[in-house]
PDB file of C-alpha atoms in Angstrom:
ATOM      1  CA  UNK C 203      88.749  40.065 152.155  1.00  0.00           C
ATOM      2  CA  UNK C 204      85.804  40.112 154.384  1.00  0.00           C
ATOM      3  CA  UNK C 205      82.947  42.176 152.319  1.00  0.00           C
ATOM      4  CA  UNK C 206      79.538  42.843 151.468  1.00  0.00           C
ATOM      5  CA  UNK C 207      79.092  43.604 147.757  1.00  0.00           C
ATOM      6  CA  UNK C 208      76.449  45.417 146.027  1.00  0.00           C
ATOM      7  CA  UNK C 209      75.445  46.297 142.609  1.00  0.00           C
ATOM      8  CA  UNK C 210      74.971  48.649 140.550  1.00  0.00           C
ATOM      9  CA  UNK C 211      76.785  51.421 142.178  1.00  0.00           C
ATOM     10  CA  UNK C 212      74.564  53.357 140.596  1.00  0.00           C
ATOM     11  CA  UNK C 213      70.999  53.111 138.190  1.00  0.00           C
ATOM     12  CA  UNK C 214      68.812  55.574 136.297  1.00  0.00           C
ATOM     13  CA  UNK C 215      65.799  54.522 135.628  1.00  0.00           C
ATOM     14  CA  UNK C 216      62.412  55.353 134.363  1.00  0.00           C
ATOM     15  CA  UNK C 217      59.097  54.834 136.376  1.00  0.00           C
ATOM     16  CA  UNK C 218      57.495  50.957 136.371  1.00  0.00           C
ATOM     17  CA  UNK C 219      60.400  49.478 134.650  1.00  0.00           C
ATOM     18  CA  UNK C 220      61.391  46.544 137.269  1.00  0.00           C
ATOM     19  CA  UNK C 221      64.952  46.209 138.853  1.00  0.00           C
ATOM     20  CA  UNK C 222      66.930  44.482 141.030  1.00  0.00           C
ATOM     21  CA  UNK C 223      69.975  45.372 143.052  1.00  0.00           C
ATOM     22  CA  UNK C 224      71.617  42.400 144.045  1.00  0.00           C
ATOM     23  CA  UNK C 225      73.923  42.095 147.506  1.00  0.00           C
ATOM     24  CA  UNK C 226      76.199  39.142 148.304  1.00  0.00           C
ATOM     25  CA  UNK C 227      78.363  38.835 151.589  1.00  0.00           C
ATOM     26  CA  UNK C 228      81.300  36.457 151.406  1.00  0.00           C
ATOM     27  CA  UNK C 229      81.327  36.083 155.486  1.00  0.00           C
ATOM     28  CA  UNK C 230      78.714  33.572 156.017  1.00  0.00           C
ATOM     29  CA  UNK C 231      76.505  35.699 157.853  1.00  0.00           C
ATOM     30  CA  UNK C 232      72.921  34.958 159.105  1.00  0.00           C
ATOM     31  CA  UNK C 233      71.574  37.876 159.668  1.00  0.00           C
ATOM     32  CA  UNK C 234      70.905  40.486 155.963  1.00  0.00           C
ATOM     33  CA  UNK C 235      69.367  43.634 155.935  1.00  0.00           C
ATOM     34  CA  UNK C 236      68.472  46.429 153.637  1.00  0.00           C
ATOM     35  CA  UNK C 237      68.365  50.486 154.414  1.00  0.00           C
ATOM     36  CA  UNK C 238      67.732  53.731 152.579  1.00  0.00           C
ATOM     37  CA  UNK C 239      69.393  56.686 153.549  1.00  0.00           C
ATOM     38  CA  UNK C 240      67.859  59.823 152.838  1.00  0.00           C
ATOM     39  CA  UNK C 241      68.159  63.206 153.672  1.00  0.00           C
ATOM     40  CA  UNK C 242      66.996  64.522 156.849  1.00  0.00           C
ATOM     41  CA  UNK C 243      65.635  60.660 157.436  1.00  0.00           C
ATOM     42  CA  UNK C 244      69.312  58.906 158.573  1.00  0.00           C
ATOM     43  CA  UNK C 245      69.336  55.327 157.394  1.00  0.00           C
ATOM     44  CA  UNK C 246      65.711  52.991 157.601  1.00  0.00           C
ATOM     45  CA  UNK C 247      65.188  49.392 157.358  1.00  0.00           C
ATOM     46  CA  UNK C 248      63.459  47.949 154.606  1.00  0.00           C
ATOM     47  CA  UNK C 249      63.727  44.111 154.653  1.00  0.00           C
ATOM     48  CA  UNK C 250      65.676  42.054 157.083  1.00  0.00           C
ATOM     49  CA  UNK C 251      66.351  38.511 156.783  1.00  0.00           C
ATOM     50  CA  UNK C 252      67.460  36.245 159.747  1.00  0.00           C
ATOM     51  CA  UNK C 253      68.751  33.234 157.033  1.00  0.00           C
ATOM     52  CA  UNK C 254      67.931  31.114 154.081  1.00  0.00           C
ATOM     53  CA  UNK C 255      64.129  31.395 153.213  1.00  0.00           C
ATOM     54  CA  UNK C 256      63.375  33.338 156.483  1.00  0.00           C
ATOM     55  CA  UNK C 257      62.190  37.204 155.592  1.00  0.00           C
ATOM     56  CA  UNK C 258      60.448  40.208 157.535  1.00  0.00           C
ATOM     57  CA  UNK C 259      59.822  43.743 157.222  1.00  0.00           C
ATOM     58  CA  UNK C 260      61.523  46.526 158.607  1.00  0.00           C
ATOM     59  CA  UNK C 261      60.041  50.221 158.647  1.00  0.00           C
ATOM     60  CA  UNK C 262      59.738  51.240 154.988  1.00  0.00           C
ATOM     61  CA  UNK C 263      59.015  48.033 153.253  1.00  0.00           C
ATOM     62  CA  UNK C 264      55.913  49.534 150.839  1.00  0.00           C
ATOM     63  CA  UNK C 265      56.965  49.170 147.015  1.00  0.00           C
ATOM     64  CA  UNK C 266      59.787  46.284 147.726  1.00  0.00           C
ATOM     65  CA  UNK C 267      60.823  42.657 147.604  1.00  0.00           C
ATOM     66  CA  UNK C 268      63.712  40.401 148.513  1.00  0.00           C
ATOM     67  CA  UNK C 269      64.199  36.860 148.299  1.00  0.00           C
ATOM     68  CA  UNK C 270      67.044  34.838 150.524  1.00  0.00           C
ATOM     69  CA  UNK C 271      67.450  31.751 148.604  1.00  0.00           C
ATOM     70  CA  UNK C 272      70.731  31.163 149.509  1.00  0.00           C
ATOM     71  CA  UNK C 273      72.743  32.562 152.919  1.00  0.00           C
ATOM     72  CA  UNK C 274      75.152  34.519 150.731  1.00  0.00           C
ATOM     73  CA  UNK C 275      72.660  36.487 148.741  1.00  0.00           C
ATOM     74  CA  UNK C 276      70.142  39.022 149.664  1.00  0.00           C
ATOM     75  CA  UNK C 277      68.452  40.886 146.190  1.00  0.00           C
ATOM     76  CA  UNK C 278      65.904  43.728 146.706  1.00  0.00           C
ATOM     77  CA  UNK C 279      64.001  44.203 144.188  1.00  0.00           C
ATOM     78  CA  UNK C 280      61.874  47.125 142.557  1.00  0.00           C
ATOM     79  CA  UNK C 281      59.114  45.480 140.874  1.00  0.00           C
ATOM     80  CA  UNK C 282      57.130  48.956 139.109  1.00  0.00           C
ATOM     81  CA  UNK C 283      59.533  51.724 140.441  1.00  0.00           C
ATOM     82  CA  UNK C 284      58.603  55.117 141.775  1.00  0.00           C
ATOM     83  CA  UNK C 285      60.382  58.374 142.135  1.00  0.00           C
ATOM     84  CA  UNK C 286      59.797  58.715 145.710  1.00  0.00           C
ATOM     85  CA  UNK C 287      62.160  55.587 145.648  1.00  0.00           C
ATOM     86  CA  UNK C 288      64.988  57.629 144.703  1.00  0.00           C
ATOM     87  CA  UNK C 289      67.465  57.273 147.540  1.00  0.00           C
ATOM     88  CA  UNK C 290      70.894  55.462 148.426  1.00  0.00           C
ATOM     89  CA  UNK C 291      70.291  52.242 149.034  1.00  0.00           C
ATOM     90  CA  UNK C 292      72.860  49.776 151.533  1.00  0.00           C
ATOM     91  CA  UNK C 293      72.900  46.518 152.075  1.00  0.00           C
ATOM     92  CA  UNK C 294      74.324  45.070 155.210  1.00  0.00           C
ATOM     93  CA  UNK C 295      75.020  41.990 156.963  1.00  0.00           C
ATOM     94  CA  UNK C 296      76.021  41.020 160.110  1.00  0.00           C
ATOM     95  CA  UNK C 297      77.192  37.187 162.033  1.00  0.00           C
ATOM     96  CA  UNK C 298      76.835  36.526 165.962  1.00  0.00           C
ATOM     97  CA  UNK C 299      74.449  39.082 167.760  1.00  0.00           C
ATOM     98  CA  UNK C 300      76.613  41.038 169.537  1.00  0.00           C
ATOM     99  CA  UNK C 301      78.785  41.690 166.192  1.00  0.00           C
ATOM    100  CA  UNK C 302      77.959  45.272 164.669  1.00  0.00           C
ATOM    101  CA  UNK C 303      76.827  45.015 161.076  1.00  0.00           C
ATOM    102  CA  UNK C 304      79.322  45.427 157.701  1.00  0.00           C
ATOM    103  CA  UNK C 305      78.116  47.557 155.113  1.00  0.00           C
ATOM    104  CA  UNK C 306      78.025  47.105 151.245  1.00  0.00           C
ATOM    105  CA  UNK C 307      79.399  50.370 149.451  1.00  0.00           C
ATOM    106  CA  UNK C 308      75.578  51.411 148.520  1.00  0.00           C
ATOM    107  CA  UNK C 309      73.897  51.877 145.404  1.00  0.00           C
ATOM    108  CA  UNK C 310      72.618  55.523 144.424  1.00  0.00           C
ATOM    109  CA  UNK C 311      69.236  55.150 142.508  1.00  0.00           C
ATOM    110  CA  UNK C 312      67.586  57.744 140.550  1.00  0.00           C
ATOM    111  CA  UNK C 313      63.930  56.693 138.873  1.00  0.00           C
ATOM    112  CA  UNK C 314      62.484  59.143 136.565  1.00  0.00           C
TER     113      UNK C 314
ATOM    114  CA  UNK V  42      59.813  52.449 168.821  1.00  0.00           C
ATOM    115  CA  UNK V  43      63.052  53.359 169.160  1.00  0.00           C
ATOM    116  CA  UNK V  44      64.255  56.714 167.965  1.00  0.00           C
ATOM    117  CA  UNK V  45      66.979  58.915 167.759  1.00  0.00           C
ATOM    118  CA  UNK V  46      68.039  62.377 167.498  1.00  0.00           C
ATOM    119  CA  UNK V  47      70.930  64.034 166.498  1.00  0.00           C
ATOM    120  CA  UNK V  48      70.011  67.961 167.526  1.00  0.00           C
ATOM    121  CA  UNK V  49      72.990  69.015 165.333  1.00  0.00           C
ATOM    122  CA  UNK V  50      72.983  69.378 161.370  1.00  0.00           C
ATOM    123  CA  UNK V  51      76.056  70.794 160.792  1.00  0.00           C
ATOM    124  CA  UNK V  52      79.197  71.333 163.179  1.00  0.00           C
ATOM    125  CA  UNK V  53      82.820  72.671 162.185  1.00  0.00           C
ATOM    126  CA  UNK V  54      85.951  72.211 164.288  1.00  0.00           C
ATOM    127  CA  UNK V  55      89.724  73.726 163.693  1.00  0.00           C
ATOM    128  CA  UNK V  56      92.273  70.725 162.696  1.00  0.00           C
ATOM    129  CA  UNK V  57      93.914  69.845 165.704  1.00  0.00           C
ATOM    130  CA  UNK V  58      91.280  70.568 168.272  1.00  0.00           C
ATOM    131  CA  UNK V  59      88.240  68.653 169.991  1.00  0.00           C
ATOM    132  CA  UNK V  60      84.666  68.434 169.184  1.00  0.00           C
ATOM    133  CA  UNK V  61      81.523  66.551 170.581  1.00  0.00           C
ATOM    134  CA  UNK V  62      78.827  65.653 168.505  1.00  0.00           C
ATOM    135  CA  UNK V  63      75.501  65.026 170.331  1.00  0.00           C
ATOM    136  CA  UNK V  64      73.216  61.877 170.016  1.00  0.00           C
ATOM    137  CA  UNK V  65      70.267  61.540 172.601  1.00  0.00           C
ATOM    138  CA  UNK V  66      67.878  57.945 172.104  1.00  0.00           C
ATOM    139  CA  UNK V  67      64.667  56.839 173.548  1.00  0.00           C
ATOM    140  CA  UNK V  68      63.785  53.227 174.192  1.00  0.00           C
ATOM    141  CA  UNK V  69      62.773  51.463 177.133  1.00  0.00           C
ATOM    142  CA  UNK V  70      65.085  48.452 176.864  1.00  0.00           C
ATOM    143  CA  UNK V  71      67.688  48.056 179.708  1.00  0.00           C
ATOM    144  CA  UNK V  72      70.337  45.945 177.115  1.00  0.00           C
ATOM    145  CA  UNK V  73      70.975  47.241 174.018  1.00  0.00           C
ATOM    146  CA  UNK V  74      74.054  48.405 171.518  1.00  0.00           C
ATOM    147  CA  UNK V  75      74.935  52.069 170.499  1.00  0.00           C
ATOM    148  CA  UNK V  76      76.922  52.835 167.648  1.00  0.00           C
ATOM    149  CA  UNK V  77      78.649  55.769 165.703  1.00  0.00           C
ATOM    150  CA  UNK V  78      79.309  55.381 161.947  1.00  0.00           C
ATOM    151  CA  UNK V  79      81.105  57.665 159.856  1.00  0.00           C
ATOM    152  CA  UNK V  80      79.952  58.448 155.840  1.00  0.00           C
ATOM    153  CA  UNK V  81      83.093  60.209 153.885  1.00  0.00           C
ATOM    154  CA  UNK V  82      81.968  61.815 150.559  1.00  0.00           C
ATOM    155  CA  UNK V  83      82.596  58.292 149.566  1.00  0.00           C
ATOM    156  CA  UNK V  84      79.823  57.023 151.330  1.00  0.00           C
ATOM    157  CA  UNK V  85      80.714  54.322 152.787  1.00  0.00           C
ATOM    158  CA  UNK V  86      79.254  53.251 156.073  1.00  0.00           C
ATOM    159  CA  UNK V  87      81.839  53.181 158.647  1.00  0.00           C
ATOM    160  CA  UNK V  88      82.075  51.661 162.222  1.00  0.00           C
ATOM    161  CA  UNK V  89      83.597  54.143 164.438  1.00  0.00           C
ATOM    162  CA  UNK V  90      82.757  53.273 167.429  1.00  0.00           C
ATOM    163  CA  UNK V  91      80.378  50.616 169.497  1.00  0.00           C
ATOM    164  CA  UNK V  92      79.183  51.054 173.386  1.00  0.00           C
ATOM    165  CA  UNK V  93      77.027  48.156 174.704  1.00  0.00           C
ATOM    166  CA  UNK V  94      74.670  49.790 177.701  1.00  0.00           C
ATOM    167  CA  UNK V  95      75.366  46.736 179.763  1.00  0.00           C
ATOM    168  CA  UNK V  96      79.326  48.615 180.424  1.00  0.00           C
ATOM    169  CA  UNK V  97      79.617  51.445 182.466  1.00  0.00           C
ATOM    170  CA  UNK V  98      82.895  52.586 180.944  1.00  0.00           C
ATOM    171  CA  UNK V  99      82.737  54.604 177.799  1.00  0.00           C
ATOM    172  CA  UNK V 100      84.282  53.188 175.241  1.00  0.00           C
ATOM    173  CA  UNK V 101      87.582  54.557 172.932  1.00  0.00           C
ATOM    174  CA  UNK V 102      88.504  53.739 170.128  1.00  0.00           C
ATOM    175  CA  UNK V 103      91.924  56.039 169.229  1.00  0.00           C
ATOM    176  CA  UNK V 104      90.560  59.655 169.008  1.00  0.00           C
ATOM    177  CA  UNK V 105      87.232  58.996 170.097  1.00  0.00           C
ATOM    178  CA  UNK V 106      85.185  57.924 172.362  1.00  0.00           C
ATOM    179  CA  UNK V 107      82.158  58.505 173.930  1.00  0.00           C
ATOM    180  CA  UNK V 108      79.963  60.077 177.012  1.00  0.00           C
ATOM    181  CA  UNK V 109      77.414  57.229 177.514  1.00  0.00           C
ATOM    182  CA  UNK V 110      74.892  58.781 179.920  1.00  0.00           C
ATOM    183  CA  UNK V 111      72.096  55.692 180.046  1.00  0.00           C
ATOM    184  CA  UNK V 112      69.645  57.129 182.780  1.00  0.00           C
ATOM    185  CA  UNK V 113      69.582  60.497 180.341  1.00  0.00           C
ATOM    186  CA  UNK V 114      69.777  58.391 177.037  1.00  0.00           C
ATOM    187  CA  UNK V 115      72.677  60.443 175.925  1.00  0.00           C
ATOM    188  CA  UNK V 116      75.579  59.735 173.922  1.00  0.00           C
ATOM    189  CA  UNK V 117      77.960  61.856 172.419  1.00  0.00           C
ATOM    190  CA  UNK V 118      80.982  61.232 170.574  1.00  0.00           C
ATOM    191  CA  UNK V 119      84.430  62.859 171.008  1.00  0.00           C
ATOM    192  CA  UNK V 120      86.917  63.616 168.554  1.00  0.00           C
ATOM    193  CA  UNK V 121      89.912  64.776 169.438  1.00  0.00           C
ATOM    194  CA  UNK V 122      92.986  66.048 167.541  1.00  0.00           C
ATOM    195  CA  UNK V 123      90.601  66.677 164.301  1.00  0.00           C
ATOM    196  CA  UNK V 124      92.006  65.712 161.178  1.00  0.00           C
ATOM    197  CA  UNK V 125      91.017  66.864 157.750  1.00  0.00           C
ATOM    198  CA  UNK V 126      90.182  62.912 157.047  1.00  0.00           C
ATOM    199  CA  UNK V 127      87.350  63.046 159.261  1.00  0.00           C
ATOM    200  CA  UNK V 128      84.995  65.640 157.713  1.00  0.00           C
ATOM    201  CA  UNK V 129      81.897  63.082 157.076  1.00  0.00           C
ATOM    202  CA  UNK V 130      78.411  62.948 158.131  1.00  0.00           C
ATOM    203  CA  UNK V 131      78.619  61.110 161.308  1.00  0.00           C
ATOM    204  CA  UNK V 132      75.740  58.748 161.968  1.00  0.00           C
ATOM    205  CA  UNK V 133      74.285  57.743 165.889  1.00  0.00           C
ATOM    206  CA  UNK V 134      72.548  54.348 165.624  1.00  0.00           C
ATOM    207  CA  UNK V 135      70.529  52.217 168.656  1.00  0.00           C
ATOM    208  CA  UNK V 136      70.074  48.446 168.109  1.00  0.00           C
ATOM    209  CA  UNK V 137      68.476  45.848 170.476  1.00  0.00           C
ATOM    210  CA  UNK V 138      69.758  42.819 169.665  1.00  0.00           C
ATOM    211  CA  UNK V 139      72.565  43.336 166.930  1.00  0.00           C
ATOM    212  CA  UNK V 140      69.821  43.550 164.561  1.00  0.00           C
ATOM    213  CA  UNK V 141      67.767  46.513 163.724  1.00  0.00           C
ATOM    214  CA  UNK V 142      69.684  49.608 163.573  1.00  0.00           C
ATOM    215  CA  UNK V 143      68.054  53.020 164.129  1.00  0.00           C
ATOM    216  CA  UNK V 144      69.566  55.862 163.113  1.00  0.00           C
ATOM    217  CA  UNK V 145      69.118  59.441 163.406  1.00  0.00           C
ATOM    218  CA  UNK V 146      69.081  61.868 160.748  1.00  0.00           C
ATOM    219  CA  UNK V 147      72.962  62.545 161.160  1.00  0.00           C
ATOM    220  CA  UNK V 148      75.552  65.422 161.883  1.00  0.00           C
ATOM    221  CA  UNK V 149      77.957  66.832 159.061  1.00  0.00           C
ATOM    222  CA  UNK V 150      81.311  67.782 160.082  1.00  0.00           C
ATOM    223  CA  UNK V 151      83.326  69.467 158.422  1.00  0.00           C
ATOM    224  CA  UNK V 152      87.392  69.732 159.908  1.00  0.00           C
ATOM    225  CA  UNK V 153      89.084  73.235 158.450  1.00  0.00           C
ATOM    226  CA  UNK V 154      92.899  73.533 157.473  1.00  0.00           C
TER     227      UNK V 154
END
């Protein structure tokens, strides 16, 4: 089955204490991105990644990392954590240009 | 930038009957994609429905479809025959090239029994 895969589901956490929520796509997609949804704010991009070793920032990228080491496998990562980085977090990926992007089931994260 | 608005909170529609939820965009791109995506409680991100601005037609997908106005940036979504299944918060969402997506802030819906 055709899926993009995210986890945790869900994370509390305290303030500084580093994390990583990992996202893998089985559907040998290019093209990785990451969004937070919150509310009043819709969904905004945070890292995008066009393939292996190739990264950029999207719109809210202040107090996060990814990596793209291999084309299956997009982390973002939390190095000292923040409570105004509480949010739902998605992962999504997408193939050929004019294909519209899949989305992982998101991960809810609450930092103390 | 892109943006998008979505003048509508919060709508509520009888089962059975038809409702339009509003989306208007700004860009100044002449190719580009618009999408709807539905969010259940579950929260999943859902495709419901794609338009590319380079078609005329509206597209349908089932119960819904669209009103893609491109000289007014407008485009709404039509459901018709509500069913309880599709109270969510409905998402509009612009993308260039298939790879940004901008979203506005979303419409809840809720379908009553």
């Amino acid at each position: 089955e055709a899926q993009v895969t995210q986890n945790p589901r869900y994370l509390i956490t305290v303030t500084g204490k580093k994390l990583t929520v990992t996202c893998s796509q089985n559907m040998n997609h290019e093209y990785m991105s990451w969004y937070r949804q919150d509310p009043g704010l819709g969904l905004r991009q945070i890292y995008y990644s066009m393939n292996v070793e190739v990264t950029d920032k999207g719109d809210v990228p202040e107090g996060y990392k990814v990596s793209r080491k291999e084309k299956r496998n997009f982390p973002l990562i939390l190095e000292s954590p923040s409570p105004n980085q509480t949010s739902l977090y998605f992962c999504a990926s997408r193939g050929v240009s004019n294909q519209p992007q899949h989305f992982g089931d998101g991960t809810r994260l609450s930092i103390l | 930038a892109q943006t998008v608005t979505q003048s509508q909170p919060e709508m509520s529609v009888q089962e059975a009957e038809t409702v339009t939820l509003s989306c208007t965009y700004d860009t100044s791109e002449s190719n580009y994609y618009l999408f709807w995506y539905k969010q259940p409680p579950s929260r999943q991100m859902i495709l419901v429905i794609r338009q590319e601005a380079y078609k005329q037609q509206n597209a349908t997908e089932n119960r819904f479809s669209v009103n893609f106005q491109k000289a007014a940036k407008s485009f709404s979504l039509k459901i018709s025959d509500s069913q309880l299944g599709d109270t969510a918060m409905y998402f509009c969402a612009f993308s260039r090239y298939g790879n940004k997506l901008v979203f506005g802030a979303g419409t809840i819906l809720r379908v009553k029994s």
